[in-house]
Amino acid sequence: MAASPSGNAKNRELSLPTSRIRTIMKSSPNVENIGQDSLLLVTKATELFIQHLSRQALKQVEGKAEHIDYKHLAEVVQTNKKLDFLKGKYLC
Amino acid sequence: MAERPEDLNLPNAAVMRLVKEALPEGIAVGKEARNALAKAASVFILYLTSLSNNLAIKNNRKTINGQDVINALEDGEFQQFVGPLKDALDAFKKGKKEKKDAQAKRKSLKEDKRKSDSFAEEVVNEEDDIMEIVEES
């Protein structure tokens, strides 16, 4: 997706492939149709989520190390209620 | 159609690019952490989809729309995403409109060219007719 002079270029570009995200969404039970707007929003939300999770993990190491490990992510999941949906789903 | 396992995962490179953008330079991310982040993203998609779909169904719709996703994020306590998402949606729609306008413009230019080309052809044919008349006389 080409950047355009008007508007925030970052807002127009997506880092994640929408086709893959669509596949994942369709694998969810009972999903029938996915509107184009919703595909865009889920893609963008996922990008924001990845960055949010990364920054939360960073807080776990700040001042102590310069290396984010699995345990830091595990700690973030344990201590954030809104991340309950991730509990028990980790695979590494 | 059965999905292969890799189809339900996001490309690692794309995930890592996002991770790097969020972190200051010099912070390394271990292999297990990288995998966990990618996996978490996939689970998030399923979670968000499920919440959004439930809202669509509640409203007797079979299509998940943008508002379903926004409401689902608020329900899931991800309100902080809503602002940037609305901006992204606006920018996307604007880009779409610009593309549509550009296409329409190209189409009308093409039409104009076609008209002027066929006009030029008529002129050439008329000239041929005139030449014949001149030669005969």
Tab-separated table of C-alpha atoms in Angstrom:
chain	number	residue	atom	x	y	z
A	1	MET	CA	0.000	0.000	0.000
A	2	ALA	CA	1.543	3.271	-1.140
A	3	ALA	CA	1.793	6.133	1.311
A	4	SER	CA	-0.088	9.282	0.388
A	5	PRO	CA	0.940	12.866	1.087
A	6	SER	CA	-2.320	13.716	2.807
A	7	GLY	CA	-3.109	12.167	6.169
A	8	ASN	CA	-0.860	10.081	8.379
A	9	ALA	CA	0.971	7.645	6.105
A	10	LYS	CA	1.226	5.101	8.890
A	11	ASN	CA	-2.543	5.000	9.174
A	12	ARG	CA	-2.887	3.950	5.569
A	13	GLU	CA	-0.276	1.246	5.647
A	14	LEU	CA	-0.855	-2.079	7.271
A	15	SER	CA	2.031	-4.229	8.463
A	16	LEU	CA	0.009	-7.420	8.745
A	17	PRO	CA	-1.439	-9.297	5.755
A	18	THR	CA	-5.232	-8.875	5.710
A	19	SER	CA	-5.690	-12.112	3.775
A	20	ARG	CA	-4.111	-14.118	6.593
A	21	ILE	CA	-6.116	-12.283	9.204
A	22	ARG	CA	-9.269	-12.991	7.260
A	23	THR	CA	-8.395	-16.707	7.273
A	24	ILE	CA	-7.918	-16.652	11.028
A	25	MET	CA	-11.187	-14.764	11.556
A	26	LYS	CA	-13.087	-17.235	9.382
A	27	SER	CA	-11.771	-20.117	11.479
A	28	SER	CA	-13.734	-18.741	14.439
A	29	PRO	CA	-16.944	-20.722	14.982
A	30	ASN	CA	-20.249	-19.243	13.781
A	31	VAL	CA	-18.626	-16.484	11.749
A	32	GLU	CA	-20.520	-15.974	8.511
A	33	ASN	CA	-19.468	-12.779	6.745
A	34	ILE	CA	-16.729	-10.294	7.417
A	35	GLY	CA	-17.251	-6.711	6.285
A	36	GLN	CA	-14.279	-4.940	4.736
A	37	ASP	CA	-14.301	-2.283	7.441
A	38	SER	CA	-14.156	-4.890	10.171
A	39	LEU	CA	-11.243	-6.693	8.502
A	40	LEU	CA	-9.312	-3.439	8.407
A	41	LEU	CA	-10.111	-2.669	12.031
A	42	VAL	CA	-9.192	-6.131	13.289
A	43	THR	CA	-5.899	-5.941	11.390
A	44	LYS	CA	-5.081	-2.550	12.816
A	45	ALA	CA	-6.207	-3.577	16.318
A	46	THR	CA	-3.921	-6.612	16.169
A	47	GLU	CA	-0.985	-4.405	15.210
A	48	LEU	CA	-1.736	-2.141	18.165
A	49	PHE	CA	-2.101	-5.167	20.414
A	50	ILE	CA	1.311	-6.559	19.467
A	51	GLN	CA	2.891	-3.210	20.232
A	52	HIS	CA	0.951	-2.880	23.476
A	53	LEU	CA	2.069	-6.325	24.634
A	54	SER	CA	5.670	-5.560	23.700
A	55	ARG	CA	5.684	-2.337	25.704
A	56	GLN	CA	4.109	-4.072	28.697
A	57	ALA	CA	6.825	-6.726	28.540
A	58	LEU	CA	9.444	-3.978	28.375
A	59	LYS	CA	8.184	-2.600	31.683
A	60	GLN	CA	9.078	-5.938	33.256
A	61	VAL	CA	12.746	-5.607	32.314
A	62	GLU	CA	13.276	-1.866	32.494
A	63	GLY	CA	16.418	-1.039	34.422
A	64	LYS	CA	17.263	-4.692	35.014
A	65	ALA	CA	18.109	-6.124	31.576
A	66	GLU	CA	18.012	-5.343	27.868
A	67	HIS	CA	16.476	-8.611	26.851
A	68	ILE	CA	12.798	-9.568	26.757
A	69	ASP	CA	12.177	-13.213	27.518
A	70	TYR	CA	9.132	-15.450	27.603
A	71	LYS	CA	8.860	-15.072	31.368
A	72	HIS	CA	8.323	-11.310	31.004
A	73	LEU	CA	5.363	-11.896	28.720
A	74	ALA	CA	4.016	-14.553	31.071
A	75	GLU	CA	4.195	-12.052	33.911
A	76	VAL	CA	2.320	-9.445	31.873
A	77	VAL	CA	-0.468	-11.936	31.140
A	78	GLN	CA	-0.714	-12.975	34.774
A	79	THR	CA	-1.028	-9.438	36.062
A	80	ASN	CA	-3.504	-7.983	33.538
A	81	LYS	CA	-7.125	-9.011	33.827
A	82	LYS	CA	-7.972	-7.968	30.299
A	83	LEU	CA	-5.364	-10.453	29.057
A	84	ASP	CA	-7.200	-13.384	30.668
A	85	PHE	CA	-8.070	-14.643	27.181
A	86	LEU	CA	-4.357	-15.427	26.752
A	87	LYS	CA	-4.091	-17.571	29.857
A	88	GLY	CA	-3.402	-21.185	29.111
A	89	LYS	CA	-2.941	-20.466	25.400
A	90	TYR	CA	0.795	-19.972	25.278
A	91	LEU	CA	2.841	-22.161	22.994
A	92	CYS	CA	6.559	-21.825	22.613
B	1	MET	CA	-11.577	-26.738	3.590
B	2	ALA	CA	-9.038	-27.657	6.235
B	3	GLU	CA	-6.584	-24.956	7.186
B	4	ARG	CA	-2.932	-25.800	7.514
B	5	PRO	CA	-1.507	-24.810	10.927
B	6	GLU	CA	0.665	-22.098	9.403
B	7	ASP	CA	-2.404	-20.458	7.864
B	8	LEU	CA	-3.622	-19.560	11.333
B	9	ASN	CA	-0.348	-17.916	12.268
B	10	LEU	CA	0.918	-14.515	11.310
B	11	PRO	CA	4.214	-14.149	9.446
B	12	ASN	CA	6.994	-13.849	12.014
B	13	ALA	CA	8.821	-11.101	10.147
B	14	ALA	CA	5.751	-8.858	10.124
B	15	VAL	CA	5.163	-9.436	13.832
B	16	MET	CA	8.777	-8.692	14.670
B	17	ARG	CA	8.708	-5.478	12.683
B	18	LEU	CA	5.808	-4.264	14.831
B	19	VAL	CA	7.581	-5.376	18.016
B	20	LYS	CA	10.741	-3.506	17.034
B	21	GLU	CA	8.746	-0.355	16.287
B	22	ALA	CA	7.334	-0.443	19.803
B	23	LEU	CA	10.641	-0.939	21.576
B	24	PRO	CA	13.646	1.353	21.926
B	25	GLU	CA	16.803	0.415	20.063
B	26	GLY	CA	19.044	-2.106	21.696
B	27	ILE	CA	16.343	-4.207	23.334
B	28	ALA	CA	16.632	-7.832	22.226
B	29	VAL	CA	13.658	-10.172	22.123
B	30	GLY	CA	14.332	-13.841	22.841
B	31	LYS	CA	13.151	-16.559	20.470
B	32	GLU	CA	10.506	-17.945	22.825
B	33	ALA	CA	9.201	-14.457	23.489
B	34	ARG	CA	8.984	-13.818	19.749
B	35	ASN	CA	6.968	-16.957	19.188
B	36	ALA	CA	4.735	-16.174	22.127
B	37	LEU	CA	4.039	-12.670	20.782
B	38	ALA	CA	3.058	-14.048	17.372
B	39	LYS	CA	0.869	-16.662	19.001
B	40	ALA	CA	-0.727	-14.105	21.298
B	41	ALA	CA	-1.584	-11.988	18.267
B	42	SER	CA	-3.405	-14.909	16.640
B	43	VAL	CA	-5.317	-15.601	19.823
B	44	PHE	CA	-6.210	-11.921	20.045
B	45	ILE	CA	-7.668	-12.034	16.520
B	46	LEU	CA	-9.838	-14.997	17.473
B	47	TYR	CA	-10.894	-13.322	20.706
B	48	LEU	CA	-11.776	-10.034	19.019
B	49	THR	CA	-13.579	-11.856	16.203
B	50	SER	CA	-15.622	-13.874	18.644
B	51	LEU	CA	-16.663	-10.790	20.618
B	52	SER	CA	-17.462	-8.848	17.424
B	53	ASN	CA	-19.412	-11.716	15.926
B	54	ASN	CA	-21.511	-12.070	19.066
B	55	LEU	CA	-22.450	-8.401	18.752
B	56	ALA	CA	-23.382	-8.840	15.085
B	57	ILE	CA	-25.551	-11.849	15.914
B	58	LYS	CA	-27.167	-9.907	18.749
B	59	ASN	CA	-28.192	-7.347	16.126
B	60	ASN	CA	-29.534	-10.030	13.790
B	61	ARG	CA	-26.771	-9.577	11.297
B	62	LYS	CA	-24.660	-12.185	9.524
B	63	THR	CA	-21.917	-9.734	8.654
B	64	ILE	CA	-19.456	-8.348	11.174
B	65	ASN	CA	-19.117	-4.634	10.618
B	66	GLY	CA	-16.709	-1.967	11.815
B	67	GLN	CA	-18.908	-0.822	14.679
B	68	ASP	CA	-19.063	-4.386	16.029
B	69	VAL	CA	-15.286	-4.418	16.248
B	70	ILE	CA	-15.140	-1.041	17.962
B	71	ASN	CA	-17.795	-2.032	20.495
B	72	ALA	CA	-16.034	-5.352	21.095
B	73	LEU	CA	-12.772	-3.557	21.877
B	74	GLU	CA	-14.536	-1.343	24.385
B	75	ASP	CA	-16.135	-4.402	26.001
B	76	GLY	CA	-12.728	-6.080	26.136
B	77	GLU	CA	-11.230	-3.060	27.879
B	78	PHE	CA	-9.107	-2.033	24.899
B	79	GLN	CA	-10.652	1.438	24.676
B	80	GLN	CA	-7.198	2.879	24.133
B	81	PHE	CA	-7.230	1.358	20.634
B	82	VAL	CA	-10.527	2.932	19.575
B	83	GLY	CA	-9.169	6.418	18.789
B	84	PRO	CA	-6.320	5.267	16.527
B	85	LEU	CA	-8.636	2.745	14.888
B	86	LYS	CA	-11.187	5.388	13.965
B	87	ASP	CA	-8.368	7.472	12.482
B	88	ALA	CA	-7.175	4.489	10.484
B	89	LEU	CA	-10.687	3.838	9.187
B	90	ASP	CA	-11.081	7.477	8.124
B	91	ALA	CA	-7.695	7.463	6.384
B	92	PHE	CA	-8.581	4.209	4.633
B	93	LYS	CA	-11.937	5.524	3.409
B	94	LYS	CA	-10.283	8.729	2.246
B	95	GLY	CA	-7.679	6.736	0.342
B	96	LYS	CA	-10.416	4.642	-1.221
B	97	LYS	CA	-12.302	7.756	-2.335
B	98	GLU	CA	-9.139	9.274	-3.802
B	99	LYS	CA	-8.488	6.060	-5.695
B	100	LYS	CA	-12.073	5.980	-6.973
B	101	ASP	CA	-11.886	9.630	-8.077
B	102	ALA	CA	-8.572	8.999	-9.827
B	103	GLN	CA	-10.042	5.996	-11.633
B	104	ALA	CA	-13.085	8.007	-12.688
B	105	LYS	CA	-10.830	10.768	-13.949
B	106	ARG	CA	-8.693	8.290	-15.929
B	107	LYS	CA	-11.856	6.806	-17.401
B	108	SER	CA	-13.213	10.177	-18.532
B	109	LEU	CA	-9.834	11.133	-20.017
B	110	LYS	CA	-9.854	7.855	-21.919
B	111	GLU	CA	-13.370	8.622	-23.189
B	112	ASP	CA	-12.273	12.078	-24.334
B	113	LYS	CA	-9.285	10.598	-26.153
B	114	ARG	CA	-11.468	8.009	-27.841
B	115	LYS	CA	-13.848	10.710	-29.031
B	116	SER	CA	-11.037	12.886	-30.361
B	117	ASP	CA	-9.373	9.887	-32.045
B	118	SER	CA	-12.556	8.930	-33.888
B	119	PHE	CA	-13.060	12.597	-34.848
B	120	ALA	CA	-9.532	12.659	-36.289
B	121	GLU	CA	-10.369	9.500	-38.246
B	122	GLU	CA	-13.476	11.145	-39.712
B	123	VAL	CA	-11.416	14.147	-40.784
B	124	VAL	CA	-8.863	11.872	-42.525
B	125	ASN	CA	-11.666	10.003	-44.339
B	126	GLU	CA	-13.203	13.279	-45.493
B	127	GLU	CA	-9.825	14.410	-46.800
B	128	ASP	CA	-9.501	11.154	-48.800
B	129	ASP	CA	-12.942	11.763	-50.324
B	130	ILE	CA	-11.969	15.298	-51.284
B	131	MET	CA	-8.695	14.069	-52.863
B	132	GLU	CA	-10.600	11.572	-55.019
B	133	ILE	CA	-12.947	14.261	-56.259
B	134	VAL	CA	-9.988	16.515	-57.084
B	135	GLU	CA	-8.193	13.747	-59.015
B	136	GLU	CA	-11.270	12.902	-61.027
B	137	SER	CA	-11.788	16.421	-62.202
